[in-house]
Amino acid sequence: MKKEIHLICNAHIDPIWQWDWVEGVSAVLSTFRSAVRLADRFDYVFCHNEVTAYKYVEEYAPALFEEIRALVKRGKWHIMGGWYLQPDCNMPSGESFVRQIREGQRYFREKFGVTPTTAINFDPFGHTAGLVQIIKKCGQDSYIFMRPYPHEMELPSSQFIWRGLDGSEIKAWRSDAYNTPLGKSAAVIKRRADRQPFAVGAVLWGVGNHGGGPSAKDLADIEHELLGDPDTHYIHSTPEAFFAAVSPTDVVDRSLRISMPGCYSVMSRVKTRHAMLENELYLAEKMASVAYFTGAIGEYPEAELRVATEDLLNAEFHDVLPGTSVQCGEEAGLRFLSHGLLQAERVKVRAYFALSAAEAPAEEGEFPVVVFNPHPYRLRENVECEFSLADQNWDKSRESFIKIVDESGDPVPYQIIKEESNLTLDWRKRIVFEADLKPLALSRYRMYVEFREKKESARADVFCFDNGRKHVEIDRESGLLSSYRIDGVEYLGKGFGLVSFDDNADPWAMGRDQLKRLGTDERPFSLSKTPAGVFRGMKSVQVIEDGDIYLGIEAFFEDEHTRARIGYKIYKNNDAVDIDVTVFMGDIDRIIKLKLPIAVQGELIGETAFGSEPLFTDARENVAHRFVALQTGDRALTLMNREVYGSHYENGALYMSLLRGATYCAHPIEDRELIPTDRFTKKIDQGENRYSFRLMLCARGEVARRTHEFVQPPFLQNIFPVPADASQRRALDIRLGSDSLSLVAMKKADGREALILRLLNNTAEQTDAELSVNGTVLPLHFGKYEVKTVLLENGALTESPELLI
């Protein structure tokens, strides 16, 4: 029986990598034009994915776009993949992956009338198992990838069943390459086909990287040398046809990692802003949904939110978010993300002021603080707000005194902290207070200001907090966190602090030794005995805030040419300690990490797309989203973050990877010198980089929820409401019915008067819950880490079998 080999002709085109996006446009146009012309001469099928490429053609070469549409109808051009682009497949959130598929399929259905069922991600550097459920529930059943390579991760077979966190399954195939050399494709295809031990296999072919696709010579050689092969039946084919012909039996039930682990932490500013836009976009959608479905605004801002979504998706490209492009690629990513942040912020603020128009005007002397809680449950949280006094107080003998009360008129604990401004004038004020907030709604607090005789007060020189349950201590000699004890159990080991490792210039970290450990020769930062440079004039360690809400301490550190600040907020009304790190990077070929020694044993897990997964504990680099936690008994020592993805764990210590002083696009090739030494080459991540962490002991099933509260805090301002007629406002009362569930997204459905609610079970346990919206109840059963989409339409709740609505 002949072996059957499916030939999948493609052209891998990175819109941004060693070039900027304009050159990427040129590569797309020339490649697509060549593929169209060859279709008139040869009987083959050209396959290409990614909305971004087709949008370039539609905008810059509309006649060519119409030719492609005609070829699609004839079956000579195949729309494959169906995603917006090939994103990084480790760092985007589950909801971002849904948008990659949703926006891709929406475009291809609208422009070509097709919906690909095989997902294509040839080039990304590893793939989270969280993708399986997403792909399956977005109507796709199979997946083609290339990395990790066999030396990075051994698989039972290159054709297998990939099982996700929730138990979903899809077919998967690891290709050994996605391109072939110009003019030599037939010989390379035959070698690859002969190596495959299957009755049915496939070969990806076509000139790349940077476009090219098929050539006339290669098509002629395939026709003359392969199509008549007596032992192998070669077919010009598509991914869908290949998967229809195979039935793999081997099962892989974990993430496909690791590959090029330097990508988890290099180009830190892009990663930081990416995490910011994910949060800001999904917050803006929630606020706009509440405003629209309660009648506070008359039109849902769908166009603005789509622009922000596309900005996010473009920045997730697998050479931008991972940090493996040249500097103009980094700048393009930052422009996308900044534009998306501005769009989302405008939507958020518009919804906020529309909702606040139902508030009563301020009383005489009142400074209203109006807080929006983005979570569908009552939330008690410390929140911060800045405001201005009605007039500047120039009287140095008097100072302002603030009183704050809740909606019942009861006093609220608060603390005045340093405002952003540095004018030495009693005018701008910043407060932090404990708020008790209604779910998915506004809560109002009232501040009143009076002036009293100024009294000099010295700040206590205290470096320890102990309330009987919680004991936290900062060592005044080292400036480092030395104890975190809850209910008499010490969770912190010895050696907390910033550490530096020797690294190299390669942003990918392609070295085989780097698969085992990223960085060598750990060296702790030392306390700056006499802080210099940007920290000049500071004490090495100093108390900066102390009040009813938290004790604030900062300390300054150095390592060669790099300087750093660690700021601590030790909260007095909960178990959290916030750790803010600012690094002024001045060194190259170095990776900087925050080390958290842990004094207890347990299972290390990290957040991934729609779930969490076990992490390596043998010094290999991990990738996780907003938390890494050590589960011990029914508790989890959790380190939350707002912008960090990489980490490793060894000898009882967690090391969070902050940044790498690598070189832009320094790609190792054979035994050649990595970077030129006869001139300066641009370095990544130099200068100021900031990171926010929260250390907290959580109940095991509450880790994800507490993390979401940290990452997506309430939005508040001191505003003076401008009332509008709110008599026609409608109720929107949403209740999840289970503490293990999260509302990961809430938005209006396209073209329908319907509200989409995306719900996630954050645990590995099955759970039953009753979703209630305005009294209408829908019973739901969730499997482990299962995500569900529910539609509220005409007052009825309906569970959708798919994520794409």
JSON list of N, CA, C and O in Angstrom, two decimals, residues 188-213:
[
{"chain": "A", "resi": 188, "resn": "VAL", "atom": "N", "xyz": [13.77, 18.10, -0.86]},
{"chain": "A", "resi": 188, "resn": "VAL", "atom": "CA", "xyz": [13.56, 18.23, 0.58]},
{"chain": "A", "resi": 188, "resn": "VAL", "atom": "C", "xyz": [12.24, 17.59, 0.99]},
{"chain": "A", "resi": 188, "resn": "VAL", "atom": "O", "xyz": [12.15, 16.91, 2.02]},
{"chain": "A", "resi": 189, "resn": "ILE", "atom": "N", "xyz": [11.20, 17.78, 0.18]},
{"chain": "A", "resi": 189, "resn": "ILE", "atom": "CA", "xyz": [9.91, 17.16, 0.47]},
{"chain": "A", "resi": 189, "resn": "ILE", "atom": "C", "xyz": [10.06, 15.64, 0.53]},
{"chain": "A", "resi": 189, "resn": "ILE", "atom": "O", "xyz": [9.53, 14.99, 1.45]},
{"chain": "A", "resi": 190, "resn": "LYS", "atom": "N", "xyz": [10.77, 15.06, -0.43]},
{"chain": "A", "resi": 190, "resn": "LYS", "atom": "CA", "xyz": [10.92, 13.60, -0.45]},
{"chain": "A", "resi": 190, "resn": "LYS", "atom": "C", "xyz": [11.66, 13.11, 0.79]},
{"chain": "A", "resi": 190, "resn": "LYS", "atom": "O", "xyz": [11.26, 12.11, 1.39]},
{"chain": "A", "resi": 191, "resn": "ARG", "atom": "N", "xyz": [12.72, 13.81, 1.20]},
{"chain": "A", "resi": 191, "resn": "ARG", "atom": "CA", "xyz": [13.45, 13.40, 2.40]},
{"chain": "A", "resi": 191, "resn": "ARG", "atom": "C", "xyz": [12.53, 13.45, 3.63]},
{"chain": "A", "resi": 191, "resn": "ARG", "atom": "O", "xyz": [12.53, 12.52, 4.44]},
{"chain": "A", "resi": 192, "resn": "ARG", "atom": "N", "xyz": [11.77, 14.49, 3.76]},
{"chain": "A", "resi": 192, "resn": "ARG", "atom": "CA", "xyz": [10.88, 14.61, 4.91]},
{"chain": "A", "resi": 192, "resn": "ARG", "atom": "C", "xyz": [9.77, 13.57, 4.87]},
{"chain": "A", "resi": 192, "resn": "ARG", "atom": "O", "xyz": [9.38, 13.02, 5.90]},
{"chain": "A", "resi": 193, "resn": "ALA", "atom": "N", "xyz": [9.26, 13.31, 3.69]},
{"chain": "A", "resi": 193, "resn": "ALA", "atom": "CA", "xyz": [8.20, 12.30, 3.56]},
{"chain": "A", "resi": 193, "resn": "ALA", "atom": "C", "xyz": [8.73, 10.91, 3.91]},
{"chain": "A", "resi": 193, "resn": "ALA", "atom": "O", "xyz": [8.05, 10.13, 4.60]},
{"chain": "A", "resi": 194, "resn": "ASP", "atom": "N", "xyz": [9.93, 10.60, 3.47]},
{"chain": "A", "resi": 194, "resn": "ASP", "atom": "CA", "xyz": [10.50, 9.28, 3.73]},
{"chain": "A", "resi": 194, "resn": "ASP", "atom": "C", "xyz": [10.75, 9.06, 5.22]},
{"chain": "A", "resi": 194, "resn": "ASP", "atom": "O", "xyz": [10.73, 7.91, 5.69]},
{"chain": "A", "resi": 195, "resn": "ARG", "atom": "N", "xyz": [11.01, 10.14, 5.96]},
{"chain": "A", "resi": 195, "resn": "ARG", "atom": "CA", "xyz": [11.27, 10.01, 7.40]},
{"chain": "A", "resi": 195, "resn": "ARG", "atom": "C", "xyz": [10.00, 9.74, 8.21]},
{"chain": "A", "resi": 195, "resn": "ARG", "atom": "O", "xyz": [10.10, 9.29, 9.36]},
{"chain": "A", "resi": 196, "resn": "GLN", "atom": "N", "xyz": [8.85, 10.02, 7.65]},
{"chain": "A", "resi": 196, "resn": "GLN", "atom": "CA", "xyz": [7.62, 9.90, 8.42]},
{"chain": "A", "resi": 196, "resn": "GLN", "atom": "C", "xyz": [7.15, 8.44, 8.48]},
{"chain": "A", "resi": 196, "resn": "GLN", "atom": "O", "xyz": [6.94, 7.81, 7.45]},
{"chain": "A", "resi": 197, "resn": "PRO", "atom": "N", "xyz": [6.96, 7.91, 9.71]},
{"chain": "A", "resi": 197, "resn": "PRO", "atom": "CA", "xyz": [6.63, 6.50, 9.86]},
{"chain": "A", "resi": 197, "resn": "PRO", "atom": "C", "xyz": [5.13, 6.22, 9.82]},
{"chain": "A", "resi": 197, "resn": "PRO", "atom": "O", "xyz": [4.65, 5.30, 10.48]},
{"chain": "A", "resi": 198, "resn": "PHE", "atom": "N", "xyz": [4.39, 7.01, 9.06]},
{"chain": "A", "resi": 198, "resn": "PHE", "atom": "CA", "xyz": [2.93, 6.89, 9.05]},
{"chain": "A", "resi": 198, "resn": "PHE", "atom": "C", "xyz": [2.45, 6.50, 7.65]},
{"chain": "A", "resi": 198, "resn": "PHE", "atom": "O", "xyz": [3.09, 6.83, 6.64]},
{"chain": "A", "resi": 199, "resn": "ALA", "atom": "N", "xyz": [1.31, 5.84, 7.61]},
{"chain": "A", "resi": 199, "resn": "ALA", "atom": "CA", "xyz": [0.69, 5.55, 6.32]},
{"chain": "A", "resi": 199, "resn": "ALA", "atom": "C", "xyz": [0.23, 6.84, 5.65]},
{"chain": "A", "resi": 199, "resn": "ALA", "atom": "O", "xyz": [0.22, 6.94, 4.42]},
{"chain": "A", "resi": 200, "resn": "VAL", "atom": "N", "xyz": [-0.17, 7.80, 6.46]},
{"chain": "A", "resi": 200, "resn": "VAL", "atom": "CA", "xyz": [-0.59, 9.11, 5.95]},
{"chain": "A", "resi": 200, "resn": "VAL", "atom": "C", "xyz": [0.20, 10.19, 6.69]},
{"chain": "A", "resi": 200, "resn": "VAL", "atom": "O", "xyz": [0.20, 10.23, 7.92]},
{"chain": "A", "resi": 201, "resn": "GLY", "atom": "N", "xyz": [0.87, 11.02, 5.94]},
{"chain": "A", "resi": 201, "resn": "GLY", "atom": "CA", "xyz": [1.65, 12.10, 6.53]},
{"chain": "A", "resi": 201, "resn": "GLY", "atom": "C", "xyz": [1.45, 13.40, 5.77]},
{"chain": "A", "resi": 201, "resn": "GLY", "atom": "O", "xyz": [0.63, 13.49, 4.85]},
{"chain": "A", "resi": 202, "resn": "ALA", "atom": "N", "xyz": [2.21, 14.39, 6.15]},
{"chain": "A", "resi": 202, "resn": "ALA", "atom": "CA", "xyz": [2.10, 15.69, 5.50]},
{"chain": "A", "resi": 202, "resn": "ALA", "atom": "C", "xyz": [3.45, 16.38, 5.53]},
{"chain": "A", "resi": 202, "resn": "ALA", "atom": "O", "xyz": [4.29, 16.12, 6.40]},
{"chain": "A", "resi": 203, "resn": "VAL", "atom": "N", "xyz": [3.66, 17.27, 4.57]},
{"chain": "A", "resi": 203, "resn": "VAL", "atom": "CA", "xyz": [4.86, 18.10, 4.51]},
{"chain": "A", "resi": 203, "resn": "VAL", "atom": "C", "xyz": [4.43, 19.53, 4.21]},
{"chain": "A", "resi": 203, "resn": "VAL", "atom": "O", "xyz": [3.68, 19.78, 3.27]},
{"chain": "A", "resi": 204, "resn": "LEU", "atom": "N", "xyz": [4.89, 20.45, 5.04]},
{"chain": "A", "resi": 204, "resn": "LEU", "atom": "CA", "xyz": [4.70, 21.87, 4.77]},
{"chain": "A", "resi": 204, "resn": "LEU", "atom": "C", "xyz": [5.83, 22.32, 3.85]},
{"chain": "A", "resi": 204, "resn": "LEU", "atom": "O", "xyz": [7.00, 22.03, 4.12]},
{"chain": "A", "resi": 205, "resn": "TRP", "atom": "N", "xyz": [5.50, 23.03, 2.78]},
{"chain": "A", "resi": 205, "resn": "TRP", "atom": "CA", "xyz": [6.55, 23.45, 1.88]},
{"chain": "A", "resi": 205, "resn": "TRP", "atom": "C", "xyz": [6.23, 24.83, 1.30]},
{"chain": "A", "resi": 205, "resn": "TRP", "atom": "O", "xyz": [5.09, 25.28, 1.31]},
{"chain": "A", "resi": 206, "resn": "GLY", "atom": "N", "xyz": [7.27, 25.48, 0.81]},
{"chain": "A", "resi": 206, "resn": "GLY", "atom": "CA", "xyz": [7.15, 26.82, 0.25]},
{"chain": "A", "resi": 206, "resn": "GLY", "atom": "C", "xyz": [8.30, 27.65, 0.76]},
{"chain": "A", "resi": 206, "resn": "GLY", "atom": "O", "xyz": [8.83, 27.42, 1.85]},
{"chain": "A", "resi": 207, "resn": "VAL", "atom": "N", "xyz": [8.73, 28.61, -0.02]},
{"chain": "A", "resi": 207, "resn": "VAL", "atom": "CA", "xyz": [9.88, 29.42, 0.35]},
{"chain": "A", "resi": 207, "resn": "VAL", "atom": "C", "xyz": [9.51, 30.33, 1.52]},
{"chain": "A", "resi": 207, "resn": "VAL", "atom": "O", "xyz": [8.46, 30.95, 1.55]},
{"chain": "A", "resi": 208, "resn": "GLY", "atom": "N", "xyz": [10.38, 30.45, 2.47]},
{"chain": "A", "resi": 208, "resn": "GLY", "atom": "CA", "xyz": [10.23, 31.32, 3.63]},
{"chain": "A", "resi": 208, "resn": "GLY", "atom": "C", "xyz": [11.52, 31.23, 4.41]},
{"chain": "A", "resi": 208, "resn": "GLY", "atom": "O", "xyz": [12.37, 30.41, 4.08]},
{"chain": "A", "resi": 209, "resn": "ASN", "atom": "N", "xyz": [11.79, 32.02, 5.37]},
{"chain": "A", "resi": 209, "resn": "ASN", "atom": "CA", "xyz": [10.92, 32.99, 5.99]},
{"chain": "A", "resi": 209, "resn": "ASN", "atom": "C", "xyz": [10.94, 34.29, 5.17]},
{"chain": "A", "resi": 209, "resn": "ASN", "atom": "O", "xyz": [11.78, 34.49, 4.34]},
{"chain": "A", "resi": 210, "resn": "HIS", "atom": "N", "xyz": [10.03, 35.19, 5.48]},
{"chain": "A", "resi": 210, "resn": "HIS", "atom": "CA", "xyz": [9.85, 36.48, 4.80]},
{"chain": "A", "resi": 210, "resn": "HIS", "atom": "C", "xyz": [9.23, 36.27, 3.43]},
{"chain": "A", "resi": 210, "resn": "HIS", "atom": "O", "xyz": [9.53, 37.00, 2.48]},
{"chain": "A", "resi": 211, "resn": "GLY", "atom": "N", "xyz": [8.33, 35.30, 3.34]},
{"chain": "A", "resi": 211, "resn": "GLY", "atom": "CA", "xyz": [7.54, 35.15, 2.13]},
{"chain": "A", "resi": 211, "resn": "GLY", "atom": "C", "xyz": [8.22, 34.33, 1.06]},
{"chain": "A", "resi": 211, "resn": "GLY", "atom": "O", "xyz": [9.19, 33.63, 1.29]},
{"chain": "A", "resi": 212, "resn": "GLY", "atom": "N", "xyz": [7.67, 34.43, -0.14]},
{"chain": "A", "resi": 212, "resn": "GLY", "atom": "CA", "xyz": [8.19, 33.67, -1.26]},
{"chain": "A", "resi": 212, "resn": "GLY", "atom": "C", "xyz": [7.20, 32.65, -1.75]},
{"chain": "A", "resi": 212, "resn": "GLY", "atom": "O", "xyz": [6.81, 32.64, -2.92]},
{"chain": "A", "resi": 213, "resn": "GLY", "atom": "N", "xyz": [6.74, 31.76, -0.83]},
{"chain": "A", "resi": 213, "resn": "GLY", "atom": "CA", "xyz": [5.76, 30.77, -1.22]},
{"chain": "A", "resi": 213, "resn": "GLY", "atom": "C", "xyz": [6.31, 29.80, -2.25]},
{"chain": "A", "resi": 213, "resn": "GLY", "atom": "O", "xyz": [7.50, 29.47, -2.25]}
]
